[in-house]
Coordinates of C-alpha atoms in Angstrom, one line a residue:
M1 CA 6.4 43.4 -57.7
T2 CA 5.7 46.1 -55.2
G3 CA 7.1 45.4 -51.7
L4 CA 9.6 42.7 -52.9
T5 CA 13.3 43.3 -53.5
S6 CA 16.2 41.3 -54.7
A7 CA 15.4 39.0 -51.8
S8 CA 12.3 37.9 -53.8
P9 CA 11.6 34.2 -53.2
E10 CA 11.3 32.7 -56.7
N11 CA 14.3 30.4 -56.1
H12 CA 13.0 28.2 -53.3
P13 CA 10.4 25.4 -53.5
W14 CA 8.8 26.5 -50.2
W15 CA 7.7 30.0 -51.2
R16 CA 6.4 31.7 -54.3
L17 CA 4.9 35.0 -55.5
S18 CA 1.2 35.3 -56.1
D19 CA -1.6 37.9 -55.8
S20 CA -4.9 38.3 -54.0
A21 CA -7.1 37.6 -57.0
T22 CA -5.4 34.2 -57.4
E23 CA -5.2 33.1 -53.7
F24 CA -8.6 34.5 -52.6
P25 CA -10.8 34.4 -55.7
Q26 CA -14.0 34.4 -53.5
H27 CA -13.0 37.7 -51.9
N28 CA -13.5 41.2 -53.4
S29 CA -10.1 42.1 -54.9
V30 CA -10.8 45.6 -56.0
D31 CA -7.0 45.7 -56.6
S32 CA -5.0 42.5 -57.1
L33 CA -2.5 43.0 -54.3
P34 CA 0.8 41.1 -54.5
L35 CA 1.2 38.3 -52.0
L36 CA 3.9 35.9 -50.9
V37 CA 2.8 32.3 -50.3
V38 CA 4.8 29.9 -48.0
E39 CA 4.2 26.2 -48.4
S40 CA 6.6 24.1 -46.3
P41 CA 6.3 20.7 -44.6
L42 CA 5.3 22.6 -41.4
C43 CA 2.8 25.2 -42.6
R44 CA 1.1 27.2 -45.2
S45 CA 1.0 31.0 -44.9
V46 CA 0.0 33.9 -47.0
I47 CA 1.6 37.3 -46.5
A48 CA 0.8 40.7 -48.0
P49 CA 3.8 43.1 -48.5
Q50 CA 1.2 45.8 -47.9
G51 CA 1.7 46.2 -44.1
A52 CA 3.9 43.1 -44.0
Q53 CA 0.7 41.5 -43.0
L54 CA 0.5 37.8 -42.3
L55 CA -3.0 37.0 -43.6
T56 CA -3.4 33.2 -43.0
H57 CA -1.4 30.5 -41.3
T58 CA -2.2 26.8 -41.3
S59 CA 0.0 24.7 -39.0
Y60 CA 0.7 21.1 -39.8
G61 CA 2.2 20.5 -36.4
R62 CA -0.3 18.0 -34.9
T63 CA -1.4 15.6 -37.7
T64 CA -1.8 16.0 -41.4
S65 CA -5.6 15.2 -41.0
N66 CA -6.0 17.9 -38.3
N67 CA -4.5 21.1 -39.6
D68 CA -4.8 24.1 -37.4
Q69 CA -5.8 27.6 -38.5
L70 CA -4.0 30.0 -36.2
L71 CA -5.4 33.1 -37.8
W72 CA -8.8 34.3 -39.1
L73 CA -9.2 36.2 -42.4
S74 CA -12.6 37.7 -42.9
P75 CA -14.5 36.0 -45.8
T76 CA -15.6 39.5 -46.8
A77 CA -12.2 41.1 -46.5
L78 CA -11.6 43.8 -49.2
F79 CA -8.3 43.8 -51.1
V80 CA -7.8 47.5 -51.9
R81 CA -4.4 49.2 -52.2
G82 CA -3.7 51.5 -49.3
K83 CA -6.7 50.3 -47.2
P84 CA -6.6 48.0 -44.1
L85 CA -7.1 44.3 -44.6
R86 CA -9.5 42.7 -42.1
G87 CA -7.9 39.7 -40.5
G88 CA -4.5 38.0 -40.0
V89 CA -2.0 40.1 -38.1
P90 CA -2.2 43.8 -39.1
L91 CA 0.6 46.0 -37.5
C92 CA -0.8 49.1 -35.8
L93 CA 2.1 51.6 -36.0
P94 CA 3.3 54.3 -35.1
W95 CA 0.2 54.7 -33.0
F96 CA -2.5 52.4 -31.8
G97 CA -6.2 53.3 -32.0
P98 CA -7.5 56.8 -33.0
H99 CA -5.1 59.7 -33.1
N100 CA -5.9 62.7 -30.9
E101 CA -5.7 64.9 -34.0
P102 CA -8.8 64.5 -36.2
G103 CA -8.3 63.2 -39.7
K104 CA -5.3 61.0 -39.0
P105 CA -5.9 57.3 -39.8
Q106 CA -6.9 54.8 -37.1
H107 CA -4.0 52.7 -36.0
G108 CA -1.4 54.6 -37.9
F109 CA -0.2 54.2 -41.5
A110 CA 2.3 51.3 -41.5
R111 CA -0.4 48.7 -42.1
N112 CA -1.5 50.5 -45.3
E113 CA 1.9 50.9 -47.0
D114 CA 4.3 48.5 -48.6
W115 CA 7.1 47.0 -46.6
Q116 CA 10.2 45.6 -48.3
L117 CA 11.2 41.9 -48.1
L118 CA 14.8 42.1 -46.8
G119 CA 15.5 38.3 -46.6
A120 CA 13.9 34.9 -46.9
Q121 CA 15.4 31.6 -45.7
A122 CA 14.6 28.2 -44.3
D123 CA 16.2 27.5 -40.9
S124 CA 17.6 24.2 -39.6
D125 CA 14.3 23.3 -37.9
G126 CA 12.3 23.6 -41.2
N127 CA 10.8 27.0 -40.4
V128 CA 10.6 29.7 -43.0
V129 CA 12.1 33.0 -41.8
L130 CA 11.1 36.3 -43.5
S131 CA 12.4 39.7 -42.7
W132 CA 10.5 42.8 -43.7
G133 CA 11.7 46.4 -43.5
F134 CA 9.8 49.7 -43.2
G135 CA 12.5 52.3 -43.8
Q136 CA 11.0 54.9 -46.1
Y137 CA 10.6 57.4 -43.2
A138 CA 14.0 57.0 -41.7
S139 CA 15.4 60.1 -43.4
Q140 CA 12.2 62.1 -44.2
P141 CA 9.2 61.9 -41.8
H142 CA 5.8 60.9 -42.9
P143 CA 3.4 64.0 -43.4
E144 CA 1.2 62.8 -40.5
F145 CA 4.0 61.9 -38.1
P146 CA 6.8 64.4 -37.6
W147 CA 9.5 62.0 -36.4
R148 CA 11.9 59.9 -38.5
F149 CA 11.7 56.2 -37.7
S150 CA 12.2 52.8 -39.2
A151 CA 10.8 49.3 -38.3
R152 CA 11.7 45.7 -39.0
L153 CA 9.4 42.7 -38.7
T154 CA 10.8 39.2 -38.7
M155 CA 8.3 36.3 -39.2
T156 CA 9.3 32.7 -38.3
L157 CA 6.7 30.4 -39.8
G158 CA 6.3 26.8 -38.9
T159 CA 4.1 24.8 -36.5
R160 CA 4.0 28.1 -34.6
I161 CA 4.1 31.8 -35.6
E162 CA 7.0 33.8 -34.1
L163 CA 6.9 37.6 -34.8
G164 CA 9.8 39.8 -33.8
L165 CA 9.5 43.6 -34.1
E166 CA 12.1 46.3 -33.9
I167 CA 11.2 50.0 -34.0
Q168 CA 14.0 52.7 -34.2
N169 CA 13.7 56.4 -33.5
C170 CA 15.9 57.9 -36.2
D171 CA 15.2 61.4 -35.1
T172 CA 16.9 63.8 -32.7
S173 CA 14.1 64.1 -30.1
P174 CA 12.0 61.6 -28.1
M175 CA 9.3 60.0 -30.2
P176 CA 5.8 59.0 -28.9
L177 CA 5.1 55.4 -29.8
S178 CA 2.2 53.0 -29.3
W179 CA 1.7 49.9 -31.4
A180 CA 0.1 46.4 -31.5
L181 CA 0.3 43.2 -33.5
H182 CA -3.5 43.2 -34.1
S183 CA -4.0 39.4 -34.4
Y184 CA -7.3 37.9 -35.4
H185 CA -8.0 34.3 -34.2
P186 CA -10.7 31.8 -35.1
V187 CA -13.0 30.6 -32.4
S188 CA -15.3 27.5 -32.5
D189 CA -18.1 29.1 -30.3
L190 CA -17.9 32.7 -29.4
A191 CA -20.4 32.3 -26.5
A192 CA -18.3 29.6 -25.0
V193 CA -14.8 30.9 -25.6
R194 CA -12.7 32.2 -22.7
V195 CA -9.5 34.2 -22.6
R196 CA -7.3 33.1 -19.7
G197 CA -4.3 34.9 -18.2
L198 CA -5.8 38.4 -17.6
A199 CA -7.6 37.9 -14.3
G200 CA -6.7 40.7 -11.9
C201 CA -5.4 43.0 -14.6
D202 CA -6.6 46.6 -15.1
F203 CA -8.2 47.4 -18.4
L204 CA -9.4 50.5 -20.3
D205 CA -12.9 49.8 -21.6
N206 CA -13.4 51.4 -25.0
T207 CA -17.2 50.8 -24.8
R208 CA -17.3 53.1 -21.8
Q209 CA -15.0 56.0 -22.8
L210 CA -11.9 54.2 -21.7
E211 CA -13.1 53.8 -18.1
R212 CA -10.5 51.9 -16.1
R213 CA -11.7 48.7 -14.6
R214 CA -10.3 45.4 -13.2
Q215 CA -10.8 42.0 -14.8
Q216 CA -12.5 39.4 -12.6
G217 CA -11.9 35.8 -13.8
D218 CA -11.7 34.8 -17.4
V219 CA -12.7 37.2 -20.2
Q220 CA -16.0 36.2 -21.8
F221 CA -17.9 37.5 -24.8
N222 CA -21.5 38.7 -24.6
G223 CA -22.0 41.6 -27.1
E224 CA -19.3 44.1 -28.1
L225 CA -16.1 43.9 -26.2
D226 CA -13.2 46.3 -26.7
R227 CA -10.5 46.5 -24.0
I228 CA -6.9 47.5 -23.5
Y229 CA -5.4 45.4 -20.7
L230 CA -2.4 46.9 -19.0
S231 CA 0.8 45.4 -17.7
V232 CA -0.3 41.9 -18.4
P233 CA 1.4 38.5 -17.8
D234 CA 3.5 37.2 -20.7
E235 CA 1.0 34.5 -21.8
Q236 CA -2.7 34.4 -22.5
I237 CA -4.8 31.3 -23.6
I238 CA -7.7 31.5 -26.0
A239 CA -9.8 28.5 -24.7
T240 CA -11.5 27.3 -27.9
E241 CA -11.0 24.3 -30.1
P242 CA -8.1 24.1 -30.6
A243 CA -6.8 26.2 -27.7
L244 CA -4.3 28.9 -28.7
A245 CA -1.5 30.3 -26.6
I246 CA -0.3 33.9 -27.3
R247 CA 2.9 34.8 -25.6
G248 CA 4.5 38.2 -25.7
S249 CA 7.9 39.6 -24.6
N250 CA 8.4 43.3 -24.0
C251 CA 4.8 44.1 -25.1
P252 CA 2.9 44.7 -21.8
S253 CA -0.5 45.5 -23.3
A254 CA -3.1 42.9 -24.4
I255 CA -6.0 44.2 -26.5
V256 CA -9.1 42.0 -26.7
W257 CA -11.8 42.8 -29.2
N258 CA -14.9 41.4 -30.8
P259 CA -17.4 43.8 -32.4
G260 CA -20.6 42.1 -31.3
Y261 CA -23.5 41.4 -33.6
D262 CA -24.7 44.9 -34.3
K263 CA -21.3 46.4 -35.0
A264 CA -20.2 43.4 -37.1
A265 CA -23.4 43.8 -39.2
A266 CA -22.4 47.4 -39.8
L267 CA -18.8 46.5 -41.0
A268 CA -18.8 45.8 -44.7
D269 CA -15.6 43.6 -44.3
V270 CA -17.1 41.5 -41.4
G271 CA -20.9 41.2 -41.6
A272 CA -23.3 39.8 -39.0
E273 CA -22.8 36.2 -40.2
H274 CA -19.0 36.3 -39.6
G275 CA -18.7 38.4 -36.4
Q276 CA -19.1 35.2 -34.2
E277 CA -16.1 33.5 -35.9
F278 CA -13.2 35.3 -34.3
I279 CA -11.7 37.3 -31.5
C280 CA -8.7 39.6 -31.5
L281 CA -6.1 39.1 -28.8
E282 CA -3.3 41.5 -29.6
R283 CA -0.1 42.3 -27.8
G284 CA 1.7 45.6 -27.9
N285 CA 2.2 48.9 -26.1
A286 CA -1.0 50.8 -25.8
G287 CA -3.0 53.0 -23.4
T288 CA -0.9 53.9 -20.4
N289 CA 1.7 51.4 -21.6
A290 CA 2.5 53.7 -24.6
L291 CA 6.2 54.7 -24.9
S292 CA 8.4 57.7 -25.3
L293 CA 11.3 56.4 -27.4
D294 CA 14.6 58.4 -26.9
A295 CA 16.4 59.8 -30.0
G296 CA 18.4 57.0 -31.6
A297 CA 16.9 54.3 -29.4
S298 CA 15.2 51.1 -30.5
H299 CA 12.3 49.2 -29.0
R300 CA 12.2 45.4 -29.5
A301 CA 9.4 43.0 -28.8
S302 CA 8.2 39.6 -29.8
V303 CA 4.9 37.6 -30.0
S304 CA 4.5 33.8 -30.3
I305 CA 1.2 32.1 -31.4
G306 CA 0.6 28.4 -31.3
V307 CA -1.7 25.5 -30.4
T308 CA -1.6 24.5 -26.8
G309 CA -3.0 21.7 -24.7

């Protein structure tokens, strides 16, 4: 199965191989993409080797009758090989947003290509730990990115989601790098939801040609919102039901996005009826927090997602 190596998980009762047509029969699986399903006493998660993308995560951390969905997957998500999947946690890499050269893909190419499963294990706390590698461009650069690099993404899946990312410049010159763990989160009422922990931070407003502004109070949603917050505190709270805490280390940007009604209606893999169901609160290095990674150097960062309060 593409994206899975000798570390494939068929020998453990907490994980199994599947595909998108089986796990998401109500979705449009143009291609039946391979999936890895985790079912442990602490959670249920579904991961696509394409992009090493965590698609869904149900936490059993509070009570068995009150399971918590930490991620949102669009009901109209399209499962197509080599195309972005709408929802979960896509990884934007090796650049975030549009490239300054026309024709290059939005948010890079790592989310659209297969990663290799390097390891799968259960730790002493009952979490499932998966390690994914993206090493196909360590010796030969991608046609659209003239630097050799590799990446490794570690997922610790339990009552919380813990994501650890390492990106290495395998080339002989400094490498430009921007990235984000583009996480989609469900909200109970978009009009009432608040994002806390960004007051006083500067942001680049993508609805106003990246005009730089400063956040006053909590972030609220009234129409399209698309912002890159710069040099933010480690933790933000999505005040919904249940409230979610997103905590990042060594990832100073927070990207907050909801398309608003009109843009959601124009997106085939969202739709007007689903645009009110989620917000994105992403952590990474974007905008003026983008990096220049020295030859041979590595950048390490982590993001934690869980219910709070």
